[in-house]
Coordinates of C-alpha atoms in Angstrom, one line a residue:
Chain A
X28 CA -0.1 -0.1 -0.1
X29 CA 1.4 3.6 -0.8
X30 CA 2.4 5.7 2.2
X31 CA -0.4 8.0 1.4
X32 CA -3.1 5.4 2.1
X33 CA -1.5 3.6 5.1
X34 CA -1.2 7.0 6.8
X35 CA -4.7 8.1 6.0
X36 CA -6.3 4.9 6.9
X37 CA -4.3 4.8 10.2
X38 CA -5.4 8.4 10.8
X39 CA -9.2 7.6 9.9
X40 CA -9.1 4.6 12.1
X41 CA -8.1 6.4 15.1
X42 CA -10.5 9.1 14.9
X43 CA -13.3 6.4 14.2
X44 CA -12.4 4.8 17.5
X45 CA -12.6 8.2 19.4
X46 CA -16.4 7.8 18.1
X47 CA -16.9 4.4 19.3
X48 CA -19.3 5.5 22.4
X49 CA -21.9 7.9 22.8
X50 CA -19.6 11.0 22.4
X51 CA -20.1 15.1 22.2
X52 CA -21.0 15.4 18.5
X53 CA -19.3 18.9 18.1
X54 CA -15.9 17.6 19.4
X55 CA -16.1 14.6 17.3
X56 CA -16.5 16.8 14.1
X57 CA -13.8 19.1 15.2
X58 CA -11.6 15.8 15.5
X59 CA -12.5 15.3 12.0
X60 CA -12.2 18.5 10.7
X61 CA -8.8 18.9 12.2
X62 CA -6.9 16.1 10.5
X63 CA -8.7 16.0 7.2
X64 CA -8.0 17.1 4.7
X65 CA -4.0 16.7 5.8
X66 CA -1.5 18.8 5.0
X67 CA 1.6 17.3 3.4
X68 CA 1.9 14.7 6.0
X69 CA 5.7 15.2 5.7
X70 CA 6.4 13.6 9.1
X71 CA 4.3 10.4 9.1
X72 CA 5.9 10.1 5.5
X73 CA 9.5 10.5 6.6
X74 CA 8.6 8.0 9.6
X75 CA 7.2 5.7 7.0
X76 CA 10.4 6.0 4.5
X77 CA 12.6 5.2 7.4
X78 CA 10.8 2.2 8.3
X79 CA 10.8 0.8 4.8
X80 CA 14.5 1.4 4.8
X81 CA 14.9 -0.5 7.7
X82 CA 13.1 -3.3 6.4
X83 CA 9.3 -2.5 7.4
X84 CA 9.0 -6.2 9.1
X85 CA 6.1 -4.9 10.9
X86 CA 3.8 -2.3 8.8
X87 CA 1.2 -2.3 10.9
X88 CA 3.1 -0.9 13.8
X89 CA 4.9 1.9 11.7
X90 CA 1.4 2.7 10.3
X91 CA 0.4 3.3 13.9
X92 CA 3.3 5.1 14.6
X93 CA 3.1 7.2 11.6
X94 CA -0.6 8.2 12.8
X95 CA 0.4 8.7 16.2
X96 CA 2.9 11.2 15.2
X97 CA 0.7 13.1 12.6
X98 CA -1.9 13.4 15.4
X99 CA 0.6 15.3 17.8
X100 CA 1.4 17.5 14.7
X101 CA -2.4 18.4 14.1
X102 CA -2.6 18.8 17.7
X103 CA 0.0 21.5 18.0
X104 CA -1.3 23.1 15.0
X105 CA -4.8 23.8 16.6
X106 CA -3.3 24.9 19.8
X107 CA -0.8 27.2 18.1
X108 CA -3.4 28.7 15.7
X109 CA -5.2 29.8 19.1
X110 CA -6.2 33.8 19.6
X111 CA -3.6 33.4 22.8
X112 CA -0.9 32.2 20.1
X113 CA -1.0 33.0 16.5
X114 CA -4.7 34.0 16.3
X115 CA -4.8 32.4 13.0
X116 CA -7.7 32.8 10.9
X117 CA -7.1 30.1 8.4
X118 CA -5.1 26.8 8.2
X119 CA -4.7 24.0 5.4
X120 CA -6.7 26.6 3.5
X121 CA -10.0 26.6 5.5
X122 CA -11.3 28.5 8.7
X123 CA -8.9 27.5 11.4
X124 CA -10.6 25.2 14.4
X125 CA -11.1 27.9 16.9
X126 CA -12.6 29.9 14.3
X127 CA -15.0 27.3 12.8
X128 CA -16.0 25.5 16.1
X129 CA -15.1 28.3 18.9
X130 CA -12.1 28.3 21.4
X131 CA -13.3 26.0 23.8
X132 CA -13.6 22.9 21.5
X133 CA -10.2 24.0 19.9
X134 CA -8.5 23.5 23.2
X135 CA -10.3 20.4 23.7
X136 CA -9.4 19.4 20.2
X137 CA -5.8 19.4 20.7
X138 CA -6.0 17.8 24.0
X139 CA -8.2 14.8 22.7
X140 CA -5.6 14.5 19.9
X141 CA -2.6 14.3 22.0
X142 CA -4.2 11.4 23.9
X143 CA -5.3 9.8 20.8
X144 CA -1.8 9.5 19.6
X145 CA -0.7 8.2 22.8
X146 CA -3.9 5.7 22.8
X147 CA -3.1 4.6 19.3
X148 CA 0.6 3.6 20.3
X149 CA -0.9 2.0 23.4
X150 CA -3.0 -0.5 21.5
X151 CA -0.4 -1.0 18.9
X152 CA 1.5 -2.8 21.7
X153 CA -0.7 -5.9 21.0
X154 CA 1.8 -6.0 17.8
X155 CA 5.0 -5.7 19.5
X156 CA 4.9 -4.4 23.1
X157 CA 8.5 -3.6 23.4
X158 CA 8.8 -1.5 20.2
X159 CA 5.5 -0.1 21.1
X160 CA 7.1 1.1 24.3
X161 CA 10.1 2.5 23.1
X162 CA 7.8 4.3 20.5
X163 CA 5.7 6.0 23.4
X164 CA 8.8 7.2 25.0
X165 CA 10.1 8.9 21.8
X166 CA 6.8 10.3 21.3
X167 CA 6.5 11.8 24.7
X168 CA 9.9 12.9 24.9
X169 CA 9.6 14.8 21.4
X170 CA 5.9 16.2 22.4
X171 CA 6.9 17.4 26.0
X172 CA 9.3 19.3 28.4
X173 CA 12.1 20.2 27.8
X174 CA 12.8 18.5 24.8
X175 CA 9.5 18.6 22.8
X176 CA 7.4 20.8 20.8
X177 CA 5.5 22.0 24.1
X178 CA 9.1 23.1 25.2
X179 CA 9.9 24.9 21.8
X180 CA 6.8 26.7 22.0
X181 CA 7.4 27.7 25.5
X182 CA 11.0 29.3 24.5
X183 CA 8.5 32.2 22.8
X184 CA 7.5 33.1 26.2
X185 CA 11.1 33.6 27.4
X186 CA 13.0 37.2 27.3
X187 CA 16.4 35.4 26.6
X188 CA 15.8 32.3 24.4
X189 CA 18.4 29.6 23.9
X190 CA 18.1 29.5 20.1
X191 CA 19.5 26.1 19.5
X192 CA 17.2 24.5 22.0
X193 CA 14.4 26.7 20.8
X194 CA 14.9 25.5 17.2
X195 CA 15.5 21.9 18.0
X196 CA 12.5 21.4 20.2
X197 CA 10.0 24.0 18.0
X198 CA 10.6 22.4 14.6
X199 CA 13.1 19.6 15.0
X200 CA 11.5 17.6 17.6
X201 CA 8.8 15.8 15.3
X202 CA 11.4 15.3 12.7
X203 CA 13.3 13.8 15.1
X204 CA 10.6 11.6 16.2
X205 CA 9.8 10.5 12.9
X206 CA 13.1 9.3 11.7
X207 CA 13.5 7.4 15.3
X208 CA 10.1 6.3 15.3
X209 CA 10.4 4.8 11.9
X210 CA 13.5 2.9 12.9
X211 CA 12.1 1.7 16.1
X212 CA 9.0 0.4 14.2
X213 CA 11.1 -1.6 12.1
X214 CA 13.1 -3.1 15.1
X215 CA 16.2 -0.8 14.8
X216 CA 17.7 1.2 17.5
X217 CA 16.3 4.8 17.5
X218 CA 19.3 6.6 19.1
X219 CA 21.5 6.4 15.8
X220 CA 18.4 8.1 13.6
X221 CA 18.1 11.4 15.9
X222 CA 20.8 13.2 13.6
X223 CA 18.9 12.6 10.3
X224 CA 15.7 13.7 12.0
X225 CA 17.4 17.2 13.4
X226 CA 19.0 17.9 10.2
X227 CA 15.8 17.5 8.1
X228 CA 14.0 19.5 10.5
X229 CA 16.6 22.4 10.5
X230 CA 16.2 22.4 6.5
X231 CA 12.3 22.5 6.9
X232 CA 12.4 25.5 9.3
X233 CA 14.6 27.2 6.5
X234 CA 12.2 26.2 4.2
X235 CA 9.2 27.5 6.2
X236 CA 11.0 30.8 6.7
X237 CA 11.1 31.3 2.9
X238 CA 7.6 30.3 2.1
X239 CA 6.3 32.9 5.1
X240 CA 8.4 35.3 3.5
X241 CA 7.5 34.6 -0.1
X242 CA 4.0 33.6 -0.3
X243 CA 0.7 35.2 0.3
X244 CA -2.1 33.7 2.6
X245 CA -3.7 32.0 -0.3
X246 CA -1.0 30.1 -1.5
X247 CA 0.0 29.1 2.0
X248 CA -3.5 28.4 3.4
X249 CA -2.4 30.1 6.8
X250 CA -1.5 34.0 7.4
X251 CA 1.9 35.0 5.6
X252 CA 4.4 37.2 7.4
X253 CA 4.0 35.9 10.8
X254 CA 7.6 35.4 11.6
X255 CA 7.9 39.4 10.7
X256 CA 5.1 40.0 12.8
X257 CA 5.5 38.0 16.0
X258 CA 9.8 39.1 15.6
X259 CA 10.6 35.7 15.3
X260 CA 14.1 34.7 14.2
X261 CA 13.9 33.7 10.2
X262 CA 16.7 32.6 7.9
X263 CA 15.5 34.9 5.0
X264 CA 15.9 38.1 7.1
X265 CA 19.4 36.8 8.2
X266 CA 20.7 35.3 4.8
X267 CA 18.4 37.0 2.3
X268 CA 16.2 34.9 -0.4
X269 CA 19.2 32.8 -2.3
X270 CA 21.6 32.8 1.0
X271 CA 18.5 30.9 2.8
X272 CA 17.9 28.6 -0.2
X273 CA 21.9 27.5 -0.3
X274 CA 21.5 27.0 3.6
X275 CA 18.7 24.7 3.0
X276 CA 20.1 22.6 0.4
X277 CA 23.5 22.5 2.5
X278 CA 21.7 20.9 5.4
X279 CA 19.9 18.5 3.4
X280 CA 23.5 17.4 1.8
X281 CA 24.2 16.9 5.7
X282 CA 21.2 14.7 6.4
X283 CA 22.0 12.4 3.2
X284 CA 25.5 12.1 4.6
X285 CA 24.1 11.1 8.0
X286 CA 21.8 8.3 7.1
X287 CA 22.9 5.4 8.8
X288 CA 23.9 2.1 6.7
X289 CA 20.7 0.3 6.2
X290 CA 19.2 -1.5 3.3
X291 CA 17.3 1.2 1.9
X292 CA 20.0 3.9 2.2
X293 CA 20.0 4.8 -1.6
X294 CA 16.2 5.2 -1.2
X295 CA 16.2 7.4 1.7
X296 CA 18.9 9.7 0.1
X297 CA 16.3 10.2 -2.8
X298 CA 13.2 10.8 -0.4
X299 CA 15.4 13.6 1.3
X300 CA 16.4 15.1 -2.4
X301 CA 12.7 15.0 -3.0
X302 CA 11.8 16.7 0.2
X303 CA 14.4 19.4 -1.0
X304 CA 12.8 20.2 -4.1
X305 CA 9.2 20.5 -2.8
X306 CA 10.4 22.7 0.1
X307 CA 12.0 25.0 -2.4
X308 CA 9.8 27.8 -3.3
X309 CA 8.4 27.2 -6.7
X310 CA 10.3 29.9 -8.9
X311 CA 13.7 28.7 -7.7
X312 CA 12.9 25.2 -8.4
X313 CA 15.1 23.3 -11.3
X314 CA 11.7 21.4 -12.3
X315 CA 8.3 23.2 -13.0
X316 CA 5.7 24.5 -10.4
X317 CA 3.9 22.1 -8.4
X318 CA 1.5 22.3 -5.4
X319 CA 3.2 23.9 -2.4
X320 CA 1.6 21.5 0.5
X321 CA 0.1 23.7 3.4
X322 CA 0.9 22.6 6.5
Chain B
X27 CA 5.7 5.0 53.1
X28 CA 2.6 6.9 53.6
X29 CA 0.3 7.2 50.7
X30 CA 0.9 11.5 50.7
X31 CA 4.9 11.1 50.6
X32 CA 4.5 8.2 47.7
X33 CA 2.2 10.6 45.7
X34 CA 4.4 13.9 46.4
X35 CA 7.8 12.1 45.9
X36 CA 6.4 10.3 42.3
X37 CA 5.1 13.9 41.2
X38 CA 8.3 15.8 42.1
X39 CA 10.2 13.3 40.4
X40 CA 8.1 13.5 37.2
X41 CA 8.4 17.6 37.1
X42 CA 12.1 16.9 38.0
X43 CA 12.7 15.1 34.7
X44 CA 10.5 17.7 32.7
X45 CA 13.7 20.0 33.4
X46 CA 16.5 17.5 32.7
X47 CA 17.8 19.6 29.5
X48 CA 18.0 23.2 29.0
X49 CA 14.1 24.0 28.9
X50 CA 12.0 27.4 29.0
X51 CA 12.3 28.6 32.5
X52 CA 8.5 30.1 32.8
X53 CA 7.0 27.1 31.6
X54 CA 9.0 25.1 33.7
X55 CA 8.0 27.2 36.9
X56 CA 4.2 27.0 35.8
X57 CA 4.2 23.1 35.8
X58 CA 5.7 23.3 39.2
X59 CA 3.1 26.2 40.6
X60 CA 0.6 23.9 38.9
X61 CA 1.1 20.6 40.7
X62 CA 2.3 22.0 44.5
X63 CA 0.7 22.5 46.8
X64 CA -1.6 20.0 45.7
X65 CA -5.0 19.8 46.4
X66 CA -6.6 16.7 48.4
X67 CA -5.0 14.4 45.9
X68 CA -8.3 12.1 46.3
X69 CA -7.6 10.4 42.8
X70 CA -4.1 9.0 43.4
X71 CA -5.4 8.3 47.4
X72 CA -8.1 5.9 45.8
X73 CA -5.3 4.3 43.4
X74 CA -3.2 3.7 46.2
X75 CA -5.8 2.3 48.3
X76 CA -7.0 -0.1 45.7
X77 CA -3.3 -1.1 45.0
X78 CA -2.8 -1.6 49.0
X79 CA -6.0 -3.7 49.0
X80 CA -4.9 -5.7 45.8
X81 CA -1.3 -6.5 47.7
X82 CA 0.6 -3.9 46.4
X83 CA 3.4 -6.0 45.2
X84 CA 4.9 -3.4 42.8
X85 CA 4.7 -0.1 44.8
X86 CA 6.9 1.6 42.4
X87 CA 4.7 1.2 39.6
X88 CA 1.7 2.1 41.8
X89 CA 3.5 5.2 42.4
X90 CA 4.1 6.3 38.7
X91 CA 0.4 5.4 38.1
X92 CA -0.7 7.5 41.1
X93 CA 1.4 10.1 39.7
X94 CA 0.4 10.2 35.9
X95 CA -3.3 10.1 37.2
X96 CA -2.7 13.3 39.5
X97 CA -0.9 15.1 36.6
X98 CA -3.6 14.4 34.1
X99 CA -6.0 15.9 36.6
X100 CA -3.8 18.9 37.2
X101 CA -3.8 19.4 33.6
X102 CA -7.5 19.3 33.4
X103 CA -8.0 22.3 35.9
X104 CA -5.4 24.4 34.2
X105 CA -7.3 24.1 31.0
X106 CA -10.7 24.2 32.7
X107 CA -9.7 27.5 34.2
X108 CA -8.9 29.3 31.1
X109 CA -10.7 32.2 30.1
X110 CA -12.7 30.5 27.2
X111 CA -13.9 27.7 29.9
X112 CA -14.5 28.7 33.5
X113 CA -12.5 32.1 33.5
X114 CA -11.3 31.3 37.0
X115 CA -9.1 33.9 39.1
X116 CA -8.3 31.2 41.6
X117 CA -7.5 27.5 41.9
X118 CA -6.4 25.9 45.2
X119 CA -6.2 29.2 47.1
X120 CA -3.9 30.9 44.8
X121 CA -4.3 32.8 41.2
X122 CA -5.1 30.2 38.4
X123 CA -2.2 29.5 36.2
X124 CA -3.5 31.6 33.5
X125 CA -3.6 34.9 35.8
X126 CA -0.4 33.8 37.2
X127 CA 1.5 33.1 33.9
X128 CA -0.6 34.4 31.0
X129 CA -2.5 32.2 28.7
X130 CA -0.1 31.0 26.3
X131 CA 1.7 29.3 29.1
X132 CA -1.4 27.9 30.6
X133 CA -2.2 26.2 27.5
X134 CA 1.3 24.9 27.3
X135 CA 1.4 23.8 30.8
X136 CA -1.9 21.7 30.4
X137 CA -0.3 20.3 27.3
X138 CA 2.8 19.4 28.7
X139 CA 1.4 17.8 31.7
X140 CA -0.7 15.3 29.9
X141 CA 2.4 14.3 27.9
X142 CA 4.3 14.2 30.9
X143 CA 1.6 11.9 32.7
X144 CA 2.2 9.3 29.7
X145 CA 6.1 9.8 29.9
X146 CA 5.9 8.9 33.5
X147 CA 3.9 5.2 32.7
X148 CA 6.1 4.7 29.5
X149 CA 9.3 4.8 31.7
X150 CA 7.3 2.5 34.6
X151 CA 7.5 0.0 31.9
X152 CA 10.8 -1.2 33.0
X153 CA 9.1 -2.2 36.3
X154 CA 6.5 -4.4 34.5
X155 CA 5.8 -3.8 30.7
X156 CA 2.4 -5.8 30.7
X157 CA 1.0 -3.7 33.4
X158 CA 2.3 -0.4 32.1
X159 CA 0.7 -0.8 28.7
X160 CA -2.8 -1.9 30.7
X161 CA -2.1 1.4 32.6
X162 CA -1.6 3.6 29.7
X163 CA -4.6 2.2 28.3
X164 CA -6.7 3.3 30.9
X165 CA -5.4 6.2 31.5
X166 CA -6.0 7.2 27.6
X167 CA -9.5 6.0 27.6
X168 CA -10.4 8.0 30.7
X169 CA -8.8 11.3 29.4
X170 CA -9.6 11.7 26.1
X171 CA -12.5 10.7 23.6
X172 CA -15.3 9.2 23.6
X173 CA -15.2 8.2 27.6
X174 CA -12.7 10.6 28.9
X175 CA -12.6 14.0 30.8
X176 CA -12.0 15.5 27.3
X177 CA -15.2 14.1 26.2
X178 CA -17.0 15.4 29.4
X179 CA -16.0 18.7 29.0
X180 CA -17.0 18.6 25.3
X181 CA -20.5 17.7 26.2
X182 CA -20.7 21.2 27.8
X183 CA -20.6 22.6 24.2
X184 CA -23.7 20.5 23.2
X185 CA -27.1 22.0 23.1
X186 CA -28.7 18.4 23.8
X187 CA -26.5 16.6 26.5
X188 CA -26.3 12.9 27.3
X189 CA -26.4 13.4 30.9
X190 CA -25.6 9.8 31.9
X191 CA -22.5 9.8 29.4
X192 CA -21.5 13.6 30.5
X193 CA -21.4 12.6 34.3
X194 CA -19.6 9.3 33.7
X195 CA -17.1 11.3 31.6
X196 CA -16.6 14.5 33.2
X197 CA -16.2 13.5 36.9
X198 CA -16.5 9.6 36.7
X199 CA -13.8 9.1 34.5
X200 CA -10.8 9.7 36.4
X201 CA -12.2 8.0 39.6
X202 CA -12.8 4.9 37.1
X203 CA -9.3 5.4 36.3
X204 CA -8.1 5.5 39.9
X205 CA -9.7 2.1 40.9
X206 CA -8.7 0.5 37.5
X207 CA -5.4 1.5 37.8
X208 CA -4.5 1.0 41.4
X209 CA -5.8 -2.9 40.6
X210 CA -3.8 -3.3 37.3
X211 CA -0.6 -1.7 39.1
X212 CA -1.1 -4.6 41.6
X213 CA -1.3 -7.4 38.8
X214 CA -5.3 -7.3 39.3
X215 CA -8.0 -7.4 36.3
X216 CA -9.1 -3.8 35.9
X217 CA -12.5 -4.4 34.3
X218 CA -14.1 -5.5 37.6
X219 CA -12.9 -2.4 39.5
X220 CA -14.8 0.2 37.1
X221 CA -18.2 0.1 39.2
X222 CA -16.3 1.3 42.4
X223 CA -14.9 3.9 40.5
X224 CA -18.1 5.2 38.8
X225 CA -19.8 5.4 42.2
X226 CA -17.3 7.0 44.0
X227 CA -17.1 9.6 41.0
X228 CA -20.9 10.0 41.3
X229 CA -20.6 10.7 44.9
X230 CA -18.2 13.1 44.4
X231 CA -20.0 14.9 41.9
X232 CA -22.8 15.3 44.8
X233 CA -20.3 16.3 46.9
X234 CA -19.0 19.0 44.8
X235 CA -22.4 20.4 43.9
X236 CA -22.9 21.0 47.6
X237 CA -19.4 22.7 48.0
X238 CA -20.2 24.8 45.0
X239 CA -23.8 25.5 46.2
X240 CA -22.8 26.0 49.9
X241 CA -19.2 27.5 50.3
X242 CA -17.7 31.0 49.6
X243 CA -14.5 31.2 47.4
X244 CA -12.6 31.9 50.1
X245 CA -13.1 28.3 51.9
X246 CA -13.2 26.6 48.3
X247 CA -9.9 28.1 47.1
X248 CA -11.7 28.8 43.7
X249 CA -14.8 30.4 42.6
X250 CA -18.1 29.3 44.1
X251 CA -21.3 29.5 42.7
X252 CA -20.1 28.1 39.2
X253 CA -22.8 25.6 38.6
X254 CA -25.6 28.3 38.8
X255 CA -23.6 30.5 36.8
X256 CA -23.1 28.2 33.7
X257 CA -26.1 26.6 33.9
X258 CA -24.7 23.0 34.6
X259 CA -27.0 20.5 36.4
X260 CA -26.4 20.4 40.1
X261 CA -28.0 17.8 42.6
X262 CA -28.5 20.7 45.2
X263 CA -31.2 22.4 43.1
X264 CA -32.7 19.5 42.1
X265 CA -33.0 17.7 45.6
X266 CA -32.1 20.6 48.1
X267 CA -29.1 20.1 50.7
X268 CA -30.3 17.4 52.8
X269 CA -31.7 15.5 50.1
X270 CA -28.3 15.9 48.2
X271 CA -26.6 14.5 51.1
X272 CA -28.8 11.6 51.3
X273 CA -28.3 10.7 47.5
X274 CA -24.4 10.9 48.2
X275 CA -24.4 8.7 51.2
X276 CA -26.8 6.2 49.2
X277 CA -24.1 6.1 46.4
X278 CA -21.3 5.3 48.9
X279 CA -23.1 2.6 50.6
X280 CA -23.4 1.4 46.9
X281 CA -20.0 1.8 46.2
X282 CA -18.8 -0.1 49.3
X283 CA -20.8 -3.1 48.3
X284 CA -19.5 -2.8 44.8
X285 CA -16.1 -3.7 46.0
X286 CA -14.5 -6.8 44.4
X287 CA -12.8 -9.8 46.7
X288 CA -9.9 -8.9 47.5
X289 CA -7.2 -9.1 50.7
X290 CA -7.9 -5.6 51.7
X291 CA -11.7 -5.2 51.4
X292 CA -12.5 -4.0 54.7
X293 CA -9.7 -1.6 54.7
X294 CA -11.2 -0.1 51.5
X295 CA -14.6 0.1 52.8
X296 CA -13.4 2.3 55.6
X297 CA -11.2 4.5 53.2
X298 CA -15.0 5.0 51.1
X299 CA -16.5 5.7 54.3
X300 CA -13.6 8.3 55.3
X301 CA -13.7 10.0 51.9
X302 CA -17.5 10.3 52.6
X303 CA -17.0 11.9 55.7
X304 CA -14.6 14.3 54.1
X305 CA -16.8 15.0 51.3
X306 CA -20.0 16.0 53.5
X307 CA -19.9 19.8 53.9
X308 CA -18.6 20.8 57.8
X309 CA -21.6 21.3 59.3
X310 CA -23.6 18.5 58.3
X311 CA -20.6 16.1 59.5
X312 CA -21.0 13.6 62.4
X313 CA -17.5 14.5 63.8
X314 CA -16.1 18.0 64.4
X315 CA -15.1 20.6 61.7
X316 CA -12.0 19.8 59.7
X317 CA -10.4 21.3 56.7
X318 CA -12.0 21.0 53.3
X319 CA -9.5 20.1 50.7
X320 CA -9.6 22.4 47.5
X321 CA -9.6 20.4 43.8

């Protein structure tokens, strides 16, 4: 089954299980609204790519891991869009959850999706309990405090920011989770896959800075110019557009050379290159224009 | 070690582990602020009581379960107090987290505590992986959708409320988690402990209605009269004070007769009776006045 189908099937199953008993209808709708249609599903795709490169000997477990990771990512978007953070009107080309369902349901949607992510992995323990526990550990570490996306968002409330800890937690964490969880799902040690995830995360951050600076709201599917508006550090402001693109490509070359030895090493390198192409703003690409996936 | 010490030690350890790397200071402080000083710690105490009644053969695992459950409860209080829900100024006798740290950090505090709860249990898997997985399953089920406290809160956004599902999820869920997790931590089947948890939860809901109707903000440590204000169903409005107290005592008698056969059955019955006394508003108690623990 192609990655897209595996990811969508696993996410749909998780959402459906969340409605297995009488449940409040608006919250159930908000969960569905939040996860479909998806954005680029970059993190779960990386996860499945790494699992495939490592042999993918337990695909159902990898699917559960991919769904869990994407549910966490969706939860973070819903909470980040809240009025007290970005106060975003739109996300993935439609009204943000708090605009469509109100703020109370947006808070609960994020909470429910976080819990659902852990629930999915807990139930996947029937497939391989030792691997499931490792997957749960990595997911918790890269989501919470002090190394996860919550910590990353938390740095934005500090007067003095540890920039390296900030970036690693804010954007890097879920990419590290993606590569580590992909390896673990396929029975490999997650540790040695941290570096690849961190580098992809770094490249993605630069790409996101580029898109934020260059695109309008309609193309992005979410408000543009947010970094400038919130005074957040931005690679385009620092290096210019061409410099930022060069930086991104350098980071991705480093990522490719950091891929641990595994049967699917060459395939993974190709995947990273494809990501690089997709992350590059349209008019700077080698090939022709294509759709920019909204996050 | 007495229950209080076991609970506080396990919670402190979890919070400390959340600061093991460079972490954003305000979010770290907000986590600490939220969990200490605690309220009555009723749920983890019930959990440890059930574990003790079942032999408590893995006390460290029971401690981890108790901490995880209380962290989830604390997370729910922080999010419930947000301006978009109760907009509470105070909690446990001090400014609510969103008043003390601002709304962004209050959202992140709740998120981080939810994740921390799962993290604690994941790390406790080293003590007994099969039991830890069962504990994780129960915690996720009683926290998320469709049977957990998120669902309970979600019902408040519906025009037509399924009252039984609402109460079971909103207040009952974490009491069911308490009895089931206590049993599981001690190697017993959690299923047969659901009924006891549900009944204690129901009694607690009536007691909470009584306190909300009878006490002022200073005694409660949080705003009073919230049920009336938000038009929430309330046992005092329905049955009067004496009727509500009778109802609570009936439910607790039922709870005692629902205790599954176990070595510590008599001790558990005593614990439930002690809870009943503590839950009864001061001037209606048999004994003399004592402190009303704030939630």
